[in-house]
Amino acid sequence: MIAAHYAALQVVAPLIAAPLCVLLRRGIPAWLVTVAISWIALAIAIQLLIQVLATGTISYELGGWAAPWGIEYRVDSVNAFVLLIVSGISAVTAPYAHKTVVKEIPEDRHYLFYAAYLLCLTGLLGIAITGDAFNVFVFLEISSLSSYVLISLGSERKALTAAYQYLVMGTIGATFFLIGVGLIYAMTGTLNMADIATRLDAVENTRTVLAAFAFITVGLGLKLALFPLHLWLPNAYAYAPSAVTVLLAATATKVAIYTMLRFVFTLFGSDFALDVTFLAEFLMALALVGVFAASITAIFQNNVKRMLAYSSVAQVGYMLLGVSFFSVTGLTGGIVHLFNHAMMKGALFMALGAVFYRLGSVHIDRMRGLGKQMPLTMFAFVLGGLSLIGLPLTVGFISKWYLILAALERGWWPIAGLILLSSLLAVAYIWRVVEAAYFRDPATHHPRATEAPPALLVPTWILVLANFYFGIDTSVTVGIADNAAKVLLGSGG
Amino acid sequence: MRHHVILRVIAKLGIPFIVLFALYVQFHGDFGPGGGFQAGVIFGAAFILYALIFGLDNALKVAPMNLVITFIAVGLLVFAGVGVARQVSRLRRARRQFRRRTASRHPARRARSRDHGRRGHDRDLLHLRGPGPVAVEFLIGHYNYWIFIFLMMLGFYVVVARGNLVKKIIGLNIFQASVFLLYISIGKVLGGTAPIIIDGGGPVTYSNPLPHVLILTAIVVGVATTALGLSLVIRINEAYGTIEEDEINDMDQEP
């Protein structure tokens, strides 16, 4: 009975829990609700994924309204994977959040923080699960509005300007997206994605559809921090509360990339994108420039959170690079990197959150000598960093392996070379932190820091170990990503 | 405004009627277009008027912050609860009946299915055809789209070019409002009326109501964005003592 409603529950559970948190009025009960709901969401996502892999696409009609007219939730292996990433990260972040929230946010706002957290989760899961183009916009705004709130709760005043900047750019992005959806509706008379996909073929060569395509790609480009539309991201990630940075860095841009994949491949179709538009060349160029520009900028950052935020922009570049090959291998690399990047950035930002918890700062000078004072935290950071660089046995290696394979498949040697070269840039910025933490003496005027509490270390290490587990046993992640890539390119699955 | 006797007296007289009218719209909503949504807006307007005239402190005495927060949460719960309750209590038979009913009576469905039938050149909104009188006709015939483009660029320009954070929000508002016009234009069928089914009446041409519904949602999103943006500006003003972007950047550079 309830199994038939998993698709709806995935979104409804956090949505209903959010106002409950507000009514509870206390930080700790609200936190417990958040943790419980995050775990329930993860359980549902796993169930959905198993169901999809066993029986194929799940279609769920909301309120019993038949598909092209009512809103349909449609789960295939692509978004089942995204649901797993989002709910999985949330399931680890929610338990982690409590300690950092107590430290960083005034007590009277704790329950509101968790309410916003759950709304953000609702939005992210909703974008991933829905099969209705306008519904995507609604969920996009639910997740965005709540993430502006979450970012503005950061302890520095720069968090406010970062949230404001994100609000302005995010709203422009979402409105562009809305214009695109409106133009599609004008041409096809439908909002259901599957329905749009069949109807767009007939009107494909009109200027309206081209305009819609442009608006949607640019709008989503803003949301997913496509270089050079990434300007909101570094400050937003750097000044948000630690738990928020973990959640957003590991999920928000991924969901936006998923939406772009969905629109480009399922709605417009890869043929349209390749033949009529220059999306492939455009994405590849921007992705490569983004990887290098953002990585180089990251090297010069002294705020380590900001450094990793720039690194996130670079990593988005890798994902889009994978997409821009328009081949199964490339897409597999891109999609598997959605998951892998969530694991590595989740682990790194969690370790940084633990540092911030003890030091109240993540400035690179303050982290001197931290390797001895917080050995477990810093070791987690180092392992996460190795994964980011792409060392064999870590998830980062798997992603880059597939990206390079995809480049070689097309015979594009220089691009494979550039991917390797860019990894060296990651070595450079991670090394700066390692050098400070292990090879410098701590500044004497600061008190010695002690190891982070287990409540922070356990989630961090879960993600660090996940980096290695999924780096060694790739059958699950690459298997699903490969299946998803085939679904997107329409060659079965 | 506290020293303006006229405003105070008029507001005091008006507010009960505004609330009464809101309740009227609320309970009449079942029988006419609109309903709860507009009623809520009118109801809220009464409180905003009170806050504007008598000051925020007095308004907070009438509606304390805790009460407001609780109301928001309960409202969302009721809203989501209705959906869930319907889903839970739905029986198979009821569902089938419902489907049959919607298949024949739901206006959006009919409007949209008719939309599907419309095809050909006039569906292509941005397609310029030929020089001469046709182009002029195109320019005039699509005036609503030109207004949309003008407003969109205007709003966009304000967002980019203005350094004042409040002005940026205003620009953002114009930008969003332009999209509302686009959607409403798309839904309009020439010569069409409101999509109300009259029993016994023959087939009528009516405008597609769906874009209006979508835009209602987008307006709500826009209002939420504006409210959040302005509250961020207030917090920024408290933290920095200014709402000029340049000055804020300078202050952030210093340390």
XYZ file of C-alpha atoms in Angstrom, chain B:
255
model
C 2.684 58.483 10.159
C 1.554 58.503 13.772
C 0.914 62.255 13.808
C -1.429 62.246 10.819
C -4.855 62.340 12.387
C -6.690 61.816 9.118
C -4.720 58.698 8.233
C -5.172 57.286 11.705
C -8.904 57.818 11.785
C -9.495 56.541 8.269
C -7.333 53.475 8.876
C -9.107 52.747 12.129
C -12.437 52.975 10.359
C -11.293 51.004 7.350
C -9.497 48.075 8.913
C -12.579 46.310 10.356
C -14.251 46.514 6.976
C -11.159 45.202 5.208
C -11.109 42.221 7.568
C -14.834 41.713 7.111
C -14.451 41.852 3.348
C -11.617 39.318 3.549
C -13.862 36.955 5.463
C -16.623 37.524 2.921
C -14.276 36.647 0.061
C -13.066 33.628 1.986
C -16.522 32.161 2.537
C -17.840 33.244 -0.812
C -14.788 31.748 -2.489
C -16.517 28.447 -3.040
C -19.029 29.973 -5.388
C -16.957 32.434 -7.361
C -13.583 32.594 -9.015
C -10.722 33.136 -6.624
C -11.267 32.533 -2.964
C -8.938 31.668 -0.177
C -5.847 33.097 -1.807
C -7.292 36.557 -2.382
C -8.980 36.462 1.002
C -5.628 35.834 2.645
C -4.067 38.703 0.735
C -6.823 41.124 1.752
C -6.634 39.920 5.340
C -2.878 40.436 5.344
C -3.267 43.875 3.793
C -5.314 44.967 6.806
C -2.438 44.126 9.129
C 0.116 45.781 6.874
C -1.986 48.939 6.802
C -2.167 48.855 10.586
C 1.603 48.443 10.843
C 2.202 51.299 8.390
C -0.072 53.744 10.215
C 0.435 52.824 13.850
C 3.987 51.531 13.716
C 5.521 48.092 13.869
C 5.548 47.962 17.672
C 1.791 48.293 17.886
C 1.279 45.814 15.060
C 3.425 43.296 16.907
C 1.163 43.724 19.935
C -1.815 42.765 17.790
C 0.027 39.906 16.071
C 3.034 38.813 18.125
C 5.954 37.260 16.244
C 5.405 33.878 17.853
C 1.795 33.840 16.736
C 2.773 34.763 13.189
C 5.377 32.006 13.005
C 2.919 29.469 14.403
C 0.273 30.554 11.898
C 2.707 30.159 9.022
C 3.626 26.662 10.132
C 0.025 25.616 10.768
C -1.018 27.074 7.435
C 1.580 25.076 5.559
C 0.651 21.953 7.525
C -3.055 22.354 6.745
C -2.213 22.952 3.108
C 0.021 19.897 2.821
C -2.338 17.921 5.066
C -5.263 18.441 2.702
C -3.255 16.911 -0.103
C -2.101 13.973 1.971
C -5.546 13.349 3.464
C -7.063 13.288 0.026
C -4.461 10.857 -1.158
C -4.972 8.594 1.847
C -8.752 8.571 1.862
C -9.156 8.131 -1.836
C -10.894 4.941 -2.838
C -10.427 3.288 -6.131
C -13.983 3.890 -7.206
C -13.902 7.536 -6.274
C -10.739 7.852 -8.274
C -12.228 6.366 -11.368
C -15.277 8.614 -11.109
C -13.049 11.592 -10.643
C -11.115 10.783 -13.733
C -14.230 10.457 -15.823
C -15.446 13.773 -14.529
C -12.195 15.581 -15.199
C -11.992 14.110 -18.646
C -15.215 15.784 -19.646
C -15.361 18.905 -17.547
C -11.978 20.189 -16.629
C -11.534 23.391 -18.617
C -7.754 23.362 -18.589
C -7.768 20.005 -20.207
C -10.064 21.066 -22.973
C -8.230 24.283 -23.513
C -4.950 22.509 -23.707
C -6.102 19.759 -25.936
C -7.414 22.411 -28.267
C -4.068 24.111 -28.039
C -2.447 20.975 -29.276
C -4.598 21.219 -32.346
C -3.398 24.697 -33.146
C -0.334 24.489 -35.183
C 1.388 26.236 -38.026
C 3.000 29.563 -38.394
C 1.194 31.671 -35.817
C 2.481 29.449 -33.017
C 5.988 30.584 -33.693
C 6.150 33.691 -31.596
C 9.550 34.936 -32.550
C 9.585 34.105 -36.195
C 9.918 37.125 -38.423
C 8.433 36.662 -41.834
C 9.510 38.773 -44.731
C 10.017 42.509 -45.047
C 7.433 45.203 -45.714
C 3.920 45.352 -44.335
C 4.122 41.863 -42.872
C 6.969 42.948 -40.612
C 5.057 46.030 -39.513
C 2.070 43.877 -38.761
C 4.337 41.568 -36.850
C 5.687 44.444 -34.792
C 2.258 45.805 -33.936
C 0.519 42.461 -33.624
C 2.968 41.275 -31.045
C 3.058 44.458 -29.003
C 2.581 42.559 -25.757
C 5.767 40.610 -26.436
C 7.660 43.815 -27.121
C 6.477 45.136 -23.779
C 7.664 41.908 -22.196
C 11.098 42.251 -23.759
C 11.325 45.926 -22.845
C 10.371 45.309 -19.218
C 12.669 42.329 -18.984
C 15.682 44.269 -20.209
C 14.730 47.260 -18.082
C 14.554 45.159 -14.936
C 17.716 43.326 -15.825
C 19.525 46.612 -16.422
C 18.451 47.969 -13.046
C 19.665 44.820 -11.306
C 23.058 45.028 -12.985
C 23.645 48.760 -13.091
C 22.331 49.983 -9.741
C 24.498 49.825 -6.654
C 21.686 50.352 -4.189
C 20.516 47.025 -2.836
C 16.859 48.065 -2.571
C 16.888 49.310 -6.164
C 18.318 45.987 -7.259
C 15.352 44.247 -5.642
C 12.996 46.617 -7.473
C 14.767 45.761 -10.722
C 14.415 42.097 -9.937
C 10.696 42.669 -9.408
C 10.268 44.355 -12.793
C 12.261 41.543 -14.356
C 9.989 38.921 -12.833
C 6.819 40.856 -13.634
C 7.784 40.907 -17.315
C 7.655 37.113 -17.336
C 4.145 37.213 -15.925
C 3.139 39.256 -18.974
C 4.757 36.715 -21.261
C 2.788 33.861 -19.746
C -0.521 35.731 -19.760
C 0.052 36.679 -23.428
C 0.655 33.057 -24.293
C -2.613 32.013 -22.694
C -4.764 34.600 -24.449
C -6.934 33.344 -27.287
C -8.249 36.171 -29.484
C -11.929 36.675 -28.822
C -11.842 34.203 -25.975
C -13.734 34.681 -22.744
C -13.181 33.502 -19.214
C -13.051 29.721 -18.967
C -16.237 29.181 -17.000
C -18.427 26.273 -17.967
C -22.101 27.182 -18.052
C -24.454 24.230 -17.900
C -26.425 23.888 -21.074
C -24.338 26.448 -22.904
C -22.844 25.566 -26.226
C -19.133 25.410 -26.984
C -17.432 28.737 -26.339
C -13.983 30.008 -27.168
C -12.089 30.793 -24.023
C -8.578 31.774 -23.125
C -6.299 29.129 -21.724
C -6.525 29.456 -17.949
C -3.456 27.385 -17.211
C -0.823 30.129 -17.700
C -2.787 32.266 -15.223
C -2.573 29.509 -12.649
C 1.120 29.074 -13.301
C 1.705 32.782 -12.991
C -0.217 32.896 -9.733
C 2.395 30.477 -8.447
C 5.206 32.525 -9.938
C 3.797 35.686 -8.328
C 3.849 33.967 -4.955
C 7.436 32.959 -5.584
C 8.216 36.546 -6.602
C 6.637 37.942 -3.443
C 8.595 35.478 -1.316
C 11.827 36.415 -3.089
C 11.155 40.124 -2.637
C 10.321 39.685 1.035
C 13.430 37.633 1.653
C 15.584 40.020 -0.369
C 14.321 43.066 1.520
C 14.780 41.385 4.889
C 18.348 40.573 3.883
C 18.818 44.238 2.976
C 17.565 45.234 6.429
C 20.034 42.849 8.052
C 22.840 44.114 5.804
C 21.972 47.680 6.803
C 22.167 46.684 10.466
C 25.525 44.970 9.984
C 27.221 47.459 7.648
C 25.309 50.691 8.186
C 24.818 51.125 4.428
C 22.990 49.553 1.510
C 25.313 50.815 -1.220
C 27.149 47.962 -2.878
C 30.412 49.915 -3.357
C 30.629 50.911 0.278
C 29.908 47.375 1.419
C 32.631 46.025 -0.857
C 35.073 48.596 0.488
C 34.262 47.595 4.048
C 34.739 43.930 3.218
C 38.131 44.627 1.657
C 39.555 46.494 4.669
C 40.342 43.665 7.107
